[in-house]
XYZ file of C-alpha atoms in Angstrom:
238
model
C 96.230 114.906 95.810
C 92.898 112.846 96.798
C 91.883 109.158 96.624
C 89.379 108.068 94.658
C 86.245 106.772 96.623
C 84.021 105.425 93.964
C 85.416 101.766 94.324
C 83.801 101.938 97.621
C 80.250 102.755 96.262
C 78.099 100.037 95.574
C 74.867 100.936 94.132
C 72.174 98.408 93.109
C 68.790 98.917 92.011
C 67.138 95.502 93.560
C 63.540 94.100 94.687
C 63.165 94.515 98.294
C 60.576 92.955 100.741
C 57.485 94.773 99.502
C 58.336 94.051 96.030
C 59.387 97.774 95.359
C 63.058 98.595 93.841
C 65.063 100.326 96.120
C 68.501 101.670 95.498
C 71.247 100.517 98.325
C 74.405 101.520 98.719
C 77.255 103.056 101.228
C 79.014 106.272 100.267
C 82.672 107.090 100.845
C 83.220 103.354 102.648
C 85.470 100.156 101.203
C 82.868 97.123 100.180
C 83.274 93.138 99.398
C 81.725 93.797 95.860
C 83.389 93.998 92.795
C 83.042 94.232 88.907
C 82.177 90.693 87.417
C 83.747 89.315 84.473
C 83.209 91.355 81.207
C 82.281 94.337 83.242
C 84.201 97.715 83.401
C 83.649 100.354 85.999
C 84.081 103.811 85.190
C 84.379 106.334 88.309
C 85.033 110.164 89.079
C 85.551 111.594 92.639
C 85.818 115.392 93.456
C 86.608 116.478 97.040
C 86.880 120.008 98.670
C 88.621 120.101 102.374
C 88.250 122.719 104.732
C 91.708 122.542 105.395
C 94.361 123.085 102.490
C 96.392 119.995 101.833
C 99.631 119.786 100.233
C 102.751 121.894 100.392
C 103.842 125.133 98.450
C 102.468 125.618 94.793
C 100.469 122.534 94.775
C 98.961 123.283 98.250
C 94.850 123.095 97.442
C 91.173 122.975 99.315
C 90.053 120.826 96.174
C 90.745 118.408 93.780
C 89.331 115.053 91.744
C 90.714 111.930 90.905
C 89.231 109.069 88.530
C 89.272 105.298 88.138
C 88.926 102.795 85.503
C 88.133 99.204 86.683
C 88.086 96.045 84.735
C 86.217 92.673 85.915
C 87.311 89.033 84.901
C 86.335 85.825 86.052
C 82.996 84.869 87.638
C 82.627 85.804 91.316
C 79.855 83.459 91.962
C 81.003 80.328 90.822
C 84.969 81.011 91.220
C 86.842 84.051 91.557
C 85.936 87.448 90.352
C 89.315 89.464 89.251
C 89.661 93.101 89.239
C 92.450 95.667 87.352
C 92.255 99.037 87.773
C 94.004 102.381 86.710
C 94.061 104.930 89.026
C 94.443 108.777 88.134
C 95.084 110.497 91.541
C 95.037 114.112 90.602
C 93.468 116.587 88.115
C 95.755 119.232 89.030
C 98.013 117.631 86.643
C 95.951 115.248 85.000
C 97.951 111.942 84.271
C 100.790 112.416 86.076
C 100.061 111.114 89.147
C 98.634 107.594 89.569
C 98.745 104.158 90.309
C 97.597 100.475 89.433
C 95.249 98.312 91.584
C 94.088 94.347 91.578
C 91.699 92.638 93.587
C 90.053 89.299 94.007
C 86.484 88.881 95.056
C 84.054 86.192 95.558
C 80.247 86.400 96.235
C 77.742 83.919 97.524
C 74.491 83.618 99.011
C 73.819 83.917 102.727
C 70.697 83.088 103.900
C 68.043 85.402 102.406
C 70.534 87.826 101.348
C 74.006 87.726 99.694
C 77.786 88.212 100.863
C 80.792 89.344 99.215
C 84.540 89.491 99.932
C 87.355 91.275 98.429
C 91.140 91.278 98.689
C 92.632 94.216 97.334
C 95.927 95.683 96.524
C 96.272 99.592 95.404
C 98.845 101.899 94.830
C 100.930 99.354 92.736
C 103.539 100.854 90.378
C 102.612 104.795 91.443
C 104.303 107.215 89.427
C 104.195 110.950 89.322
C 103.679 112.809 93.003
C 103.119 109.413 94.776
C 106.269 107.251 93.222
C 107.536 106.590 96.555
C 104.138 105.236 97.932
C 104.263 101.556 98.917
C 101.247 99.521 98.052
C 98.341 99.391 100.183
C 96.178 96.238 101.006
C 92.479 95.541 102.618
C 90.063 92.794 103.284
C 86.876 93.712 103.472
C 83.388 91.929 103.702
C 79.964 93.224 102.905
C 76.406 91.504 103.523
C 73.429 92.551 101.709
C 69.870 91.728 102.766
C 67.059 93.402 104.384
C 65.238 95.039 107.374
C 61.927 94.585 106.687
C 60.773 96.265 103.891
C 63.919 98.007 103.627
C 67.069 96.835 101.803
C 69.970 97.219 103.978
C 73.868 96.799 103.523
C 76.491 96.112 106.113
C 80.368 96.212 105.739
C 83.328 95.832 107.589
C 87.027 95.876 106.663
C 90.999 96.165 107.788
C 93.181 97.560 105.324
C 96.439 99.683 104.735
C 96.448 102.997 103.030
C 93.236 104.404 104.960
C 94.656 107.147 107.068
C 94.392 110.976 106.225
C 97.533 110.733 104.691
C 97.750 108.826 101.678
C 101.294 107.289 102.113
C 100.374 106.169 105.833
C 100.276 102.434 106.083
C 99.382 102.113 109.429
C 96.760 99.078 109.691
C 93.163 100.532 110.305
C 89.404 99.257 109.916
C 86.423 100.365 108.159
C 82.810 99.781 108.934
C 79.761 101.138 107.329
C 75.978 100.661 107.340
C 73.584 101.793 104.141
C 69.842 101.666 104.106
C 67.744 101.733 100.979
C 65.305 104.987 101.255
C 63.244 104.389 97.603
C 63.870 103.348 94.027
C 66.436 106.534 93.684
C 68.015 107.152 97.357
C 70.063 105.400 100.070
C 71.472 106.814 103.242
C 74.833 105.502 104.867
C 76.717 105.759 108.060
C 80.456 104.495 108.645
C 84.055 105.164 109.793
C 87.244 104.280 108.025
C 90.498 104.650 109.406
C 90.579 107.886 111.388
C 87.115 109.543 109.644
C 83.631 109.563 110.186
C 81.592 109.525 106.922
C 78.239 110.337 106.572
C 76.591 110.261 103.035
C 73.578 109.312 100.272
C 73.851 107.463 97.330
C 71.648 108.501 94.323
C 70.391 106.359 91.469
C 68.606 108.754 89.017
C 66.484 107.153 86.355
C 67.054 110.038 83.867
C 71.045 108.943 83.974
C 70.435 105.120 82.698
C 72.120 103.365 85.694
C 75.014 106.025 86.758
C 75.211 106.377 90.392
C 76.276 109.475 92.151
C 77.403 109.344 95.960
C 77.641 112.263 98.323
C 79.512 112.063 101.257
C 81.042 114.153 104.206
C 83.963 112.902 106.210
C 85.686 113.813 109.453
C 82.846 115.861 110.837
C 84.276 115.131 114.526
C 87.280 117.438 113.851
C 86.476 120.782 113.819
C 87.081 122.994 110.399
C 88.635 120.013 108.840
C 85.715 118.249 107.038
C 85.913 116.888 103.344
C 82.905 116.876 101.322
C 82.971 114.465 98.274
C 81.064 113.322 95.348
C 81.486 110.216 93.330
C 80.232 109.275 90.093
C 80.245 105.879 88.561
C 78.929 103.835 86.039
C 79.370 100.241 85.007
C 79.572 99.129 81.326
C 79.319 95.568 79.925
C 82.368 94.917 77.739
C 80.672 92.536 75.774
C 76.768 91.830 74.609
């Protein structure tokens, strides 16, 4: 069973110091940015682990998860509110999952912007994870520039970031992303117990769909996890 990481991917095409569009994001690391009011975010995450997970007939190297987030409120003038439905495994699609909730606030911070988010996950779990307790996190992210490059720095603390999904030990997360051009950003991070090396791709042909590639836990030989996360945001009202 794998947790969806798409909520950790913030991919934006924005103006850089040299007036060129750049994609910026951090793959596989939680960020403080959330869905604005009237916006829905759909994400799909596929993972492959060198070491098989689970036990008995459910033991597997690969799995997938999906999430739908819905945004309410205004994070600039007040608070943004998120509600999410998470399906944690495709092996028995829809039979395991949980709800998630979040509050986030966005404001100007010098030449860039800062966003902070307080989130609760694993709320009302069902299926294989029905015994899981809720997990909580607080994350802050700054989005600005380094010379002509856009940069993003994210720092957070939370539970549920261990290698076992039911682990509720308090752990930290940190990540840095750097825009390379209008389609690609590179990132490095550390979440809970694992390093994360990744890239975010925002291809024009996909019309706003972002794809994140990441490799986790490189420091433990034979136990790395490879992930591909795909996300798209939609305006619910026009």
